Coordinates of C-alpha atoms in Angstrom, one line a residue:
Chain A
M282 CA 0.0 0.0 0.0
S283 CA 1.5 3.3 -1.0
L284 CA 0.3 6.6 0.3
D285 CA -0.7 9.6 -1.9
L286 CA 1.7 12.1 -0.3
K287 CA 1.3 15.8 -1.1
F288 CA 5.1 16.2 -0.6
T289 CA 7.6 13.6 -1.7
Y290 CA 11.4 13.1 -1.6
T291 CA 14.1 11.5 -3.6
E292 CA 16.9 12.1 -1.2
K293 CA 17.5 12.1 2.6
K294 CA 20.1 14.1 4.4
D295 CA 20.6 15.4 8.0
T296 CA 19.4 18.9 8.9
R297 CA 22.8 19.6 10.4
S298 CA 24.3 19.4 6.9
G299 CA 21.8 22.1 5.9
F300 CA 23.1 24.2 8.7
G301 CA 26.8 23.6 7.7
D302 CA 26.1 24.4 4.1
G303 CA 24.1 27.5 4.9
F304 CA 26.8 28.6 7.4
L305 CA 29.5 28.4 4.7
E306 CA 27.3 30.4 2.3
A307 CA 26.5 33.0 4.9
G308 CA 30.2 33.3 5.6
R309 CA 30.9 33.9 1.9
K310 CA 28.2 36.6 1.7
N311 CA 29.2 38.5 4.8
P312 CA 32.7 38.9 6.1
N313 CA 31.4 39.7 9.6
V314 CA 30.0 36.2 10.0
V315 CA 32.3 34.2 12.4
G316 CA 32.0 30.7 13.9
L317 CA 32.7 29.0 17.2
C318 CA 32.5 25.4 18.2
A319 CA 33.1 23.5 21.4
D320 CA 34.9 20.4 20.1
L321 CA 32.2 19.2 17.8
I322 CA 33.1 20.7 14.5
G323 CA 32.6 17.5 12.6
S324 CA 29.2 16.7 14.2
L325 CA 28.0 20.3 13.5
K326 CA 29.3 20.3 9.9
M327 CA 31.2 23.5 10.5
G328 CA 34.5 22.1 9.0
D329 CA 34.1 23.7 5.5
F330 CA 33.7 27.1 7.0
Q331 CA 36.7 26.6 9.3
K332 CA 38.8 25.5 6.3
E333 CA 37.8 28.4 4.1
F334 CA 37.9 31.1 6.9
P335 CA 40.3 29.9 9.5
E336 CA 40.9 33.4 10.9
R337 CA 37.1 33.8 11.4
F338 CA 36.7 30.5 13.3
F339 CA 37.3 29.7 16.9
Q340 CA 37.7 26.3 18.4
T341 CA 36.8 26.8 22.1
G342 CA 37.5 23.3 23.4
I343 CA 35.0 21.6 25.6
A344 CA 33.9 24.8 27.4
E345 CA 30.5 25.9 26.3
A346 CA 30.0 28.6 28.9
N347 CA 33.1 30.3 27.7
M348 CA 32.0 29.9 24.1
I349 CA 28.7 31.8 24.8
G350 CA 30.6 34.6 26.5
I351 CA 33.1 34.9 23.7
S352 CA 30.3 35.0 21.2
A353 CA 28.7 38.0 23.1
G354 CA 32.1 39.7 23.0
L355 CA 32.5 39.2 19.3
A356 CA 29.0 40.6 18.7
I357 CA 30.0 43.7 20.7
G358 CA 32.9 44.1 18.3
G359 CA 30.5 44.0 15.3
K360 CA 30.8 40.4 14.4
I361 CA 27.9 37.9 13.7
P362 CA 28.9 34.8 15.7
F363 CA 27.4 31.4 15.0
A364 CA 28.2 29.3 18.1
G365 CA 27.6 25.6 17.6
T366 CA 27.3 22.6 19.8
F367 CA 24.8 19.9 20.7
A368 CA 21.4 21.3 21.7
N369 CA 21.8 20.0 25.3
F370 CA 25.1 21.8 25.8
A371 CA 23.8 24.9 23.9
T372 CA 20.9 25.5 26.2
G373 CA 20.6 23.7 29.6
R374 CA 24.3 23.8 30.3
V375 CA 24.7 27.5 29.5
Y376 CA 21.3 28.9 30.3
D377 CA 22.6 31.7 32.6
Q378 CA 25.3 32.7 30.2
I379 CA 22.7 33.0 27.4
R380 CA 20.3 34.8 29.7
Q381 CA 22.7 37.5 31.0
S382 CA 25.4 37.9 28.3
V383 CA 23.3 37.3 25.2
A384 CA 19.5 37.7 25.7
Y385 CA 19.4 40.4 28.4
S386 CA 22.3 42.2 26.8
D387 CA 20.6 41.9 23.3
K388 CA 23.6 40.6 21.5
N389 CA 23.5 39.5 17.9
V390 CA 24.6 35.9 18.7
K391 CA 23.3 32.8 16.8
I392 CA 23.1 29.7 19.0
C393 CA 23.3 26.8 16.6
A394 CA 22.1 23.6 18.3
S395 CA 22.4 20.2 16.7
H396 CA 21.4 16.7 17.8
A397 CA 18.2 18.0 19.4
G398 CA 15.4 15.6 20.5
L399 CA 14.9 11.9 20.5
T400 CA 16.1 11.4 17.0
L401 CA 19.7 11.8 18.3
G402 CA 19.2 8.1 18.8
E403 CA 21.6 5.7 20.4
D404 CA 23.5 8.2 22.6
G405 CA 20.5 8.2 24.9
A406 CA 18.7 10.5 27.3
T407 CA 21.8 12.4 28.5
H408 CA 22.1 14.0 25.1
Q409 CA 18.4 13.9 24.0
I410 CA 17.3 17.3 25.1
L411 CA 13.5 17.8 25.0
E412 CA 13.3 21.0 27.0
D413 CA 15.4 23.4 24.9
L414 CA 12.6 25.1 23.0
G415 CA 10.8 25.9 26.2
M416 CA 13.9 27.3 27.9
M417 CA 14.8 29.4 24.8
K418 CA 11.3 30.7 24.1
M419 CA 10.9 32.0 27.7
L420 CA 13.9 34.3 27.2
P421 CA 12.9 37.9 26.3
H422 CA 14.6 39.0 23.0
M423 CA 15.2 35.5 21.8
T424 CA 14.1 34.2 18.4
V425 CA 13.5 30.5 18.3
I426 CA 13.6 28.5 15.0
N427 CA 13.2 24.7 14.4
P428 CA 13.4 23.9 10.7
C429 CA 12.2 20.6 9.2
D430 CA 14.6 19.3 6.6
Y431 CA 18.0 20.0 4.9
N432 CA 16.7 22.7 2.5
Q433 CA 14.7 24.6 5.2
T434 CA 17.6 24.4 7.6
K435 CA 20.0 25.8 5.0
A436 CA 17.5 28.6 4.2
A437 CA 16.9 29.4 7.9
T438 CA 20.7 29.6 8.5
L439 CA 21.1 32.2 5.8
A440 CA 18.1 34.1 7.1
I441 CA 19.3 34.3 10.7
A442 CA 22.6 35.8 9.5
E443 CA 20.7 38.7 8.2
H444 CA 18.5 39.0 11.2
E445 CA 19.7 41.4 13.9
G446 CA 19.3 39.9 17.4
P447 CA 19.9 36.7 19.4
V448 CA 18.6 33.5 17.7
Y449 CA 18.3 29.9 18.8
L450 CA 18.4 27.6 15.8
R451 CA 17.6 24.0 16.4
F452 CA 18.4 21.1 14.1
G453 CA 19.3 17.4 14.3
R454 CA 21.4 14.4 13.6
P455 CA 19.4 11.8 11.6
S456 CA 19.2 11.4 7.8
W457 CA 15.7 12.8 7.0
P458 CA 13.6 13.2 3.9
I459 CA 14.3 16.4 1.9
F460 CA 10.7 17.4 0.9
T461 CA 10.7 21.2 0.9
P462 CA 12.0 23.2 -2.1
K463 CA 15.7 23.9 -2.8
D464 CA 16.7 27.6 -2.4
Q465 CA 13.4 28.5 -0.7
K466 CA 12.9 31.9 0.9
F467 CA 12.8 31.7 4.7
E468 CA 10.7 34.3 6.5
I469 CA 11.4 34.3 10.2
G470 CA 8.1 34.3 12.1
K471 CA 5.9 33.4 9.1
A472 CA 4.2 30.0 9.3
W473 CA 4.0 28.0 6.0
K474 CA 0.7 26.4 5.1
M475 CA 1.9 23.3 3.3
I476 CA -1.4 21.5 2.7
D477 CA -4.9 22.9 2.6
G478 CA -7.6 21.1 4.7
K479 CA -10.9 21.7 6.4
D480 CA -11.4 19.2 9.2
V481 CA -8.4 19.6 11.5
T482 CA -5.1 21.6 11.5
I483 CA -1.8 19.9 12.2
F484 CA 0.8 22.4 13.5
A485 CA 4.2 20.7 13.2
T486 CA 7.8 21.7 13.7
G487 CA 11.2 20.2 13.0
H488 CA 11.4 16.6 12.0
L489 CA 7.8 16.0 12.8
V490 CA 6.7 18.1 9.9
W491 CA 7.5 15.1 7.7
E492 CA 5.4 12.9 10.0
A493 CA 2.6 15.4 9.6
V494 CA 2.8 15.2 5.8
V495 CA 2.5 11.4 6.1
A496 CA -0.3 11.6 8.6
E497 CA -2.3 13.9 6.3
A498 CA -2.2 11.3 3.5
M499 CA -3.3 8.6 6.0
L500 CA -6.2 10.7 7.2
R501 CA -7.2 11.5 3.6
E502 CA -7.6 7.8 2.9
E503 CA -10.2 7.8 5.6
G504 CA -11.9 10.9 4.2
I505 CA -10.5 13.3 6.7
H506 CA -9.0 16.5 5.2
A507 CA -6.2 17.9 7.5
E508 CA -4.5 21.2 7.0
V509 CA -0.8 21.0 7.6
I510 CA 1.1 24.1 8.8
N511 CA 4.8 24.2 9.2
I512 CA 5.7 26.2 12.3
H513 CA 9.5 26.7 11.7
T514 CA 9.6 29.7 14.0
I515 CA 8.4 28.9 17.5
K516 CA 9.1 32.5 18.6
P517 CA 7.8 35.0 17.4
L518 CA 4.8 32.7 16.8
D519 CA 2.7 33.4 13.7
E520 CA -0.6 33.7 15.7
E521 CA -2.5 35.1 12.8
A522 CA -1.8 32.0 10.7
I523 CA -2.8 29.8 13.6
L524 CA -6.1 31.6 14.3
E525 CA -7.0 31.8 10.7
S526 CA -6.6 28.0 10.2
V527 CA -8.4 27.0 13.4
K528 CA -11.2 29.3 12.6
K529 CA -11.8 27.2 9.5
T530 CA -11.0 23.7 10.8
G531 CA -12.3 24.1 14.4
C532 CA -9.7 21.9 16.0
A533 CA -5.9 21.3 16.0
V534 CA -3.0 19.0 16.7
S535 CA 0.5 20.2 17.7
A536 CA 3.4 17.9 16.8
E537 CA 7.0 18.4 18.0
E538 CA 10.0 16.4 19.1
H539 CA 10.0 18.1 22.6
Q540 CA 8.3 17.9 25.9
I541 CA 4.6 18.7 25.7
N542 CA 5.3 20.9 28.8
G543 CA 6.7 24.2 27.5
G544 CA 6.9 23.4 23.8
L545 CA 5.2 24.6 20.6
G546 CA 1.9 23.0 21.7
D547 CA 1.8 25.2 24.8
S548 CA 2.4 28.3 22.7
I549 CA -0.5 27.4 20.4
A550 CA -2.7 26.6 23.4
Q551 CA -2.1 30.1 24.8
T552 CA -3.0 31.6 21.4
L553 CA -6.2 29.6 21.1
I554 CA -7.3 30.2 24.7
R555 CA -7.0 33.9 24.4
H556 CA -8.6 34.3 21.0
N557 CA -10.6 31.2 19.9
P558 CA -10.8 28.3 22.4
A559 CA -10.9 25.1 20.3
P560 CA -9.9 21.4 21.0
L561 CA -6.2 20.9 20.8
E562 CA -4.4 17.5 21.0
Y563 CA -0.6 17.3 21.8
V564 CA 1.9 15.1 20.1
G565 CA 5.1 15.4 22.0
V566 CA 7.0 13.7 24.8
N567 CA 4.9 13.4 27.9
D568 CA 7.0 14.4 30.9
S569 CA 9.7 11.8 30.5
F570 CA 13.3 11.4 29.5
G571 CA 14.3 9.4 26.4
E572 CA 16.5 6.4 26.0
S573 CA 18.8 4.6 23.5
G574 CA 17.4 3.3 20.2
T575 CA 17.1 4.2 16.6
P576 CA 15.2 7.4 15.7
T577 CA 12.3 5.4 14.2
Q578 CA 12.0 3.2 17.2
L579 CA 12.1 6.1 19.6
L580 CA 9.5 8.1 17.7
E581 CA 7.2 5.1 17.8
K582 CA 7.8 4.3 21.5
Y583 CA 7.3 7.8 22.7
G584 CA 4.3 8.4 20.5
L585 CA 5.7 11.0 18.0
N586 CA 5.2 9.4 14.6
A587 CA 2.6 9.7 11.9
E588 CA 0.3 7.1 13.4
N589 CA 0.2 9.1 16.6
I590 CA -0.6 12.3 14.7
V591 CA -3.5 10.5 13.0
K592 CA -4.8 9.3 16.4
A593 CA -4.5 12.8 17.8
A594 CA -6.3 14.3 14.8
K595 CA -9.3 12.0 15.2
A596 CA -9.4 12.7 19.0
A597 CA -9.4 16.5 18.3
I598 CA -12.2 16.1 15.7
A599 CA -14.3 14.1 18.1
R600 CA -14.1 16.9 20.6
K601 CA -15.4 19.6 18.2
Chain B
M236 CA 41.4 64.3 28.3
G237 CA 44.9 65.6 29.2
K238 CA 47.0 63.9 31.8
Q239 CA 46.1 64.8 35.4
S240 CA 48.3 65.1 38.4
I241 CA 48.4 62.5 41.1
E242 CA 46.7 65.0 43.4
Q243 CA 43.9 65.6 40.9
L244 CA 43.4 61.8 40.4
Q245 CA 43.3 61.3 44.2
K246 CA 40.6 64.0 44.4
V247 CA 38.5 62.1 41.9
A248 CA 39.0 58.9 43.8
T249 CA 37.8 60.5 47.1
Q250 CA 34.8 61.9 45.3
L251 CA 34.0 58.5 43.9
R252 CA 34.0 57.1 47.4
R253 CA 31.6 59.8 48.5
D254 CA 29.4 59.0 45.5
V255 CA 29.3 55.3 46.2
L256 CA 28.4 55.8 49.9
R257 CA 25.7 58.3 49.2
M258 CA 24.3 56.1 46.4
V259 CA 23.9 53.0 48.4
H260 CA 22.8 54.9 51.5
A261 CA 20.0 56.6 49.5
V262 CA 18.4 53.3 48.5
Q263 CA 19.6 51.3 51.6
S264 CA 20.9 48.6 49.2
G265 CA 23.9 47.9 47.1
H266 CA 27.6 47.0 47.6
P267 CA 29.8 49.6 49.0
G268 CA 32.9 47.6 50.2
A269 CA 34.5 46.5 46.9
P270 CA 34.1 49.8 45.0
L271 CA 35.6 51.7 47.9
G272 CA 38.6 49.4 47.5
C273 CA 38.8 49.8 43.7
A274 CA 38.4 53.6 43.6
E275 CA 42.1 54.2 42.7
F276 CA 41.9 51.5 40.0
F277 CA 38.7 52.9 38.5
V278 CA 40.1 56.5 38.4
A279 CA 43.5 55.6 37.2
L280 CA 41.9 53.6 34.3
Y281 CA 39.3 56.1 33.2
F282 CA 41.2 59.4 33.9
D283 CA 44.7 58.3 32.9
Q284 CA 45.0 54.9 31.1
L285 CA 42.2 54.4 28.7
H286 CA 42.0 55.8 25.2
H287 CA 38.3 56.2 25.2
N288 CA 35.4 58.3 24.0
P289 CA 32.6 59.2 26.4
D290 CA 30.5 59.8 23.2
F291 CA 29.6 56.2 23.5
K292 CA 29.6 53.7 20.7
M293 CA 28.8 50.1 21.3
D294 CA 31.4 48.5 19.1
G295 CA 34.2 50.7 20.6
K296 CA 36.3 50.5 17.5
G297 CA 39.6 52.3 17.9
E298 CA 39.1 52.6 21.6
D299 CA 40.4 50.9 24.7
L300 CA 37.4 49.2 26.3
F301 CA 36.7 48.3 30.0
F302 CA 34.4 45.5 31.2
L303 CA 33.3 45.0 34.8
S304 CA 32.7 41.3 35.4
N305 CA 32.0 41.6 39.1
G306 CA 28.9 43.7 38.4
H307 CA 28.1 44.4 42.1
L308 CA 30.7 47.1 41.9
S309 CA 28.2 49.0 39.8
A310 CA 28.1 52.1 42.1
G311 CA 31.8 52.7 41.6
W312 CA 31.7 52.1 37.9
Y313 CA 28.7 54.4 37.5
S314 CA 30.5 57.1 39.4
V315 CA 33.6 57.0 37.3
L316 CA 31.6 56.9 34.1
A317 CA 29.6 59.9 35.1
R318 CA 32.6 61.8 36.4
S319 CA 34.4 61.2 33.1
G320 CA 31.5 62.4 31.0
Y321 CA 29.5 59.4 29.8
F322 CA 26.3 60.7 31.4
P323 CA 25.3 63.5 33.7
V324 CA 26.6 63.3 37.3
E325 CA 23.1 64.2 38.5
E326 CA 21.8 60.9 37.2
L327 CA 23.7 59.1 40.0
K328 CA 20.8 59.9 42.3
T329 CA 18.6 57.5 40.3
F330 CA 20.8 54.5 41.2
R331 CA 18.7 51.3 41.9
K332 CA 15.4 53.3 41.6
L333 CA 12.5 52.5 39.4
N334 CA 12.8 53.6 35.7
S335 CA 16.5 54.3 36.1
R336 CA 19.3 53.6 33.6
L337 CA 21.5 52.8 36.7
Q338 CA 20.3 49.3 37.4
G339 CA 21.4 47.4 40.6
H340 CA 23.9 45.5 38.4
P341 CA 25.1 46.9 35.1
A342 CA 22.9 46.4 32.1
T343 CA 22.6 47.4 28.5
H344 CA 18.8 47.2 28.4
E345 CA 18.3 50.9 29.4
H346 CA 21.1 52.0 27.1
L347 CA 23.3 53.6 29.8
P348 CA 26.4 54.9 28.0
G349 CA 29.6 53.0 28.9
I350 CA 28.0 49.6 29.4
R351 CA 28.4 47.0 26.7
V352 CA 27.2 43.8 28.4
A353 CA 25.2 43.0 31.5
S354 CA 27.1 41.6 34.5
G355 CA 26.1 40.5 38.0
S356 CA 25.9 36.8 37.6
L357 CA 29.6 36.1 38.2
G358 CA 32.2 34.5 36.1
Q359 CA 31.0 35.7 32.7
G360 CA 32.9 38.9 31.9
L361 CA 36.3 37.4 31.1
S362 CA 34.8 35.4 28.3
V363 CA 33.0 38.4 26.9
A364 CA 36.2 40.5 27.1
I365 CA 38.1 37.8 25.2
G366 CA 35.5 37.9 22.5
V367 CA 35.8 41.6 22.1
A368 CA 39.6 41.4 22.1
Q369 CA 39.4 38.8 19.3
A370 CA 37.1 41.0 17.3
K371 CA 39.7 43.8 17.6
K372 CA 42.4 41.4 16.3
I373 CA 40.2 40.5 13.3
E374 CA 39.6 44.2 12.7
K375 CA 43.4 45.0 13.1
D376 CA 42.4 47.4 15.9
D377 CA 45.5 47.8 18.1
K378 CA 43.6 49.1 21.2
L379 CA 43.3 47.1 24.4
V380 CA 40.5 45.4 26.3
Y381 CA 40.4 45.7 30.1
I382 CA 38.4 43.6 32.5
L383 CA 38.0 43.6 36.3
M384 CA 37.0 40.5 38.3
G385 CA 36.7 39.9 42.0
D386 CA 38.9 37.4 43.7
G387 CA 35.9 35.5 45.1
E388 CA 34.6 35.4 41.5
L389 CA 37.5 33.2 40.6
Q390 CA 35.7 30.4 42.3
E391 CA 33.4 30.3 39.2
G392 CA 34.5 27.6 36.8
Q393 CA 33.9 29.6 33.6
I394 CA 36.8 31.9 34.6
W395 CA 39.2 29.0 34.1
E396 CA 37.7 27.9 30.9
A397 CA 38.3 31.5 29.7
A398 CA 41.8 31.6 31.2
M399 CA 42.8 28.4 29.3
Y400 CA 41.3 29.7 26.1
A401 CA 42.9 33.2 26.1
A402 CA 46.4 31.7 26.6
H403 CA 45.9 29.1 23.9
Q404 CA 44.6 31.7 21.5
K405 CA 47.3 34.2 22.4
V406 CA 44.8 36.9 23.2
D407 CA 47.6 39.4 24.2
N408 CA 45.5 42.5 23.7
L409 CA 43.7 41.7 26.9
I410 CA 44.6 43.1 30.4
A411 CA 42.6 41.4 33.2
T412 CA 42.7 42.6 36.8
V413 CA 41.8 40.6 39.9
D414 CA 40.5 42.8 42.8
Y415 CA 42.6 40.8 45.3
N416 CA 41.0 41.9 48.6
G417 CA 40.7 38.5 50.2
Q418 CA 37.0 39.0 51.1
Q419 CA 33.7 37.7 49.8
I420 CA 30.2 38.1 51.0
D421 CA 30.2 35.2 53.5
G422 CA 33.7 36.0 54.9
P423 CA 37.4 35.9 54.0
T424 CA 38.2 33.9 50.8
E425 CA 40.7 31.8 52.7
K426 CA 37.8 30.5 54.9
I427 CA 35.1 30.3 52.3
M428 CA 37.1 28.7 49.4
D429 CA 40.8 29.3 49.6
L430 CA 42.3 30.6 46.3
K431 CA 45.8 29.4 47.4
N432 CA 48.6 30.6 45.1
L433 CA 46.8 32.8 42.6
K434 CA 50.0 33.9 40.9
A435 CA 51.0 30.3 40.2
K436 CA 47.5 29.4 39.1
W437 CA 47.5 32.2 36.4
E438 CA 51.0 31.5 35.3
S439 CA 50.4 27.8 34.9
F440 CA 47.4 28.7 32.7
G441 CA 49.8 30.6 30.5
W442 CA 49.2 34.2 31.6
V443 CA 51.7 36.9 32.5
V444 CA 51.1 38.0 36.0
N445 CA 51.7 41.6 37.1
E446 CA 51.4 42.2 40.8
I447 CA 50.3 45.6 41.9
T448 CA 51.0 45.4 45.6
N449 CA 49.4 48.6 46.8
G450 CA 46.1 48.9 45.0
N451 CA 45.0 51.8 47.2
D452 CA 48.0 54.0 46.4
M453 CA 47.4 56.0 43.2
Q454 CA 51.0 56.1 42.1
S455 CA 51.4 52.3 42.5
V456 CA 48.2 51.7 40.5
L457 CA 49.4 54.0 37.7
D458 CA 52.8 52.4 37.6
G459 CA 51.3 48.9 37.7
L460 CA 48.9 49.7 34.8
E461 CA 51.7 51.2 32.8
K462 CA 53.7 48.0 33.3
A463 CA 50.7 45.9 32.3
K464 CA 50.5 47.8 29.0
E465 CA 54.2 47.1 28.3
L466 CA 53.6 43.4 29.0
A467 CA 50.7 43.3 26.5
G468 CA 51.2 42.5 22.9
K469 CA 53.8 39.8 23.5
G470 CA 51.8 36.7 22.8
K471 CA 50.3 36.1 26.3
P472 CA 47.3 37.6 28.0
V473 CA 48.1 39.7 31.1
V474 CA 46.5 39.6 34.5
N475 CA 47.1 42.2 37.3
L476 CA 46.8 41.0 40.8
L477 CA 45.6 44.2 42.4
Y478 CA 46.0 44.0 46.2
T479 CA 43.3 46.2 47.7
E480 CA 41.5 46.5 50.9
M481 CA 37.7 46.2 50.8
G482 CA 36.1 49.3 52.3
Y483 CA 39.3 51.4 51.9
G484 CA 39.0 55.1 52.9
V485 CA 36.5 54.7 55.7
D486 CA 38.1 53.5 59.0
F487 CA 35.2 51.4 60.2
M488 CA 34.6 49.7 56.8
V489 CA 38.1 48.8 55.8
G490 CA 39.4 45.2 55.7
T491 CA 36.2 43.3 56.4
H492 CA 33.6 41.5 54.4
K493 CA 30.9 43.1 56.6
W494 CA 30.4 46.0 54.1
H495 CA 30.4 43.9 51.0
G496 CA 26.7 44.1 50.6
S497 CA 25.4 46.3 53.4
P498 CA 24.7 50.1 53.1
P499 CA 25.5 52.5 56.0
N500 CA 22.7 54.0 58.1
D501 CA 22.4 57.8 58.5
E502 CA 24.9 58.1 61.3
Q503 CA 27.4 55.8 59.7
L504 CA 27.1 57.8 56.4
A505 CA 27.8 61.0 58.2
N506 CA 30.8 59.5 60.0
A507 CA 32.1 58.1 56.7
L508 CA 31.6 61.3 54.7
G509 CA 33.4 63.1 57.5
Q510 CA 36.5 61.1 56.5
L511 CA 36.2 61.9 52.8
E512 CA 36.5 65.5 51.6
E513 CA 33.9 66.7 49.0
T514 CA 36.5 67.4 46.2
L515 CA 34.5 67.7 43.0
G516 CA 31.0 68.5 44.4
D517 CA 28.4 65.9 45.4
Y518 CA 25.8 64.9 42.8

């Protein structure tokens, strides 16, 4: 049985490679773009930039707090620093440094976080951060972006280089379908309606946008027409797009590779409650840590794959 | 700003001490002890050493820059900034009050001229200063970056991440200073968390150590800062160990941690001000 997917792919690639390629291109476009990494240059795909611009790249060693502070300093000096490490070390480990030296001080620092979420896989829960979006979106001044595939991550990386102000950019490790257009325009804060529908809206971010695309096709086979909206920017949230869609469909599902507590779903719930209370079902990790396994196994076990989105969509519709 | 005589610099330092005491007294909060001990350092830096422009620009290109990592010395820093023309001296009376640019700890949010990054949560300033110094190197800007830290602050791990990095990267356009007063909020550093041999620590991390043994003597501070400048630019970051006394200038405040974070009452203020001549006019 093959699904009639509205978006398809011929190639898979990791989103971190989209970051690495976008970072190199941003560096070629703007001589003020500089890079820092805490001993994970290979994993973050920052090596090509380092090779081409060695005088604009700083290996900080395994010292993330120092890396964030140096980034703030480089920004004071007029540079546009991209500081890269795993999402766990880029947020939880250095929350106070980001809070005081970057966000409160309004520094033009790009925090580039790879290996976010369960799809990090076998390394297990110590590295699978599921709270980073929540921590970052709570910080005043911070823009929070979570793109869905290689192409969108590359476009987002180029866009944040031109955006003035602190940004948290989240991406991941696994090889993932490339289903969005090459060389797309990336508008920070602007949601993208990928599929039109009338019965339920699926708001998805990051890797789960692909799962939402698959879920839409599965629902359509049962005569349910879901609208799929790609929320690549968690903050500032495109409230207008959310409200317009739910006004039409009357209910919604949020889907993210993150704790339900404090994630995208929470932001959507706040918007709906204030302006148009409607049933909302959450697809996310429910107050637990992850574990070792393959990305596919983990998305299944923790209830984050297309089948779970289908179930949540039906539950939301039933509550209308 | 032309060079000023020692006597003139000492007058500024005395006025700074009055400013600090009056500021913390007015709101009955803040940290008088350490800025009293660093008055000579602040004044020597801003009135003699720094090539700086009080017409403030955030990127500070072509200027020597100063960063205060131990942000609780804010009252002293605000006084020296105001007295050197960054903002009106009159504004010191808004310290720690609602809607003020003079926040309890230094901040950029209210756009107070002279402040480039927030500080207060300790241990972060050295990293920031290193980043600014590296930006200057990229820009081929030959000016220096200065940073003050507390000795208690050296208990923060991030300081040593930064120390290791600056030496490895040969950030030699950086002059750090440790306010070596041996006191922290809960007591003497040797009782709370002994710093042991600080000189050996910094040297083993690859820094050049410059000891300024009388940090409350204007001439010694000037000479020490001149020497630090000579040591800069030779492949290693420089750190001054500035021996000061917390609370210096007021007989009942000197040499104890008790005035680290406590303001004087009316009677204590009058007593303290009686020991410090009003040299430049109170705000």
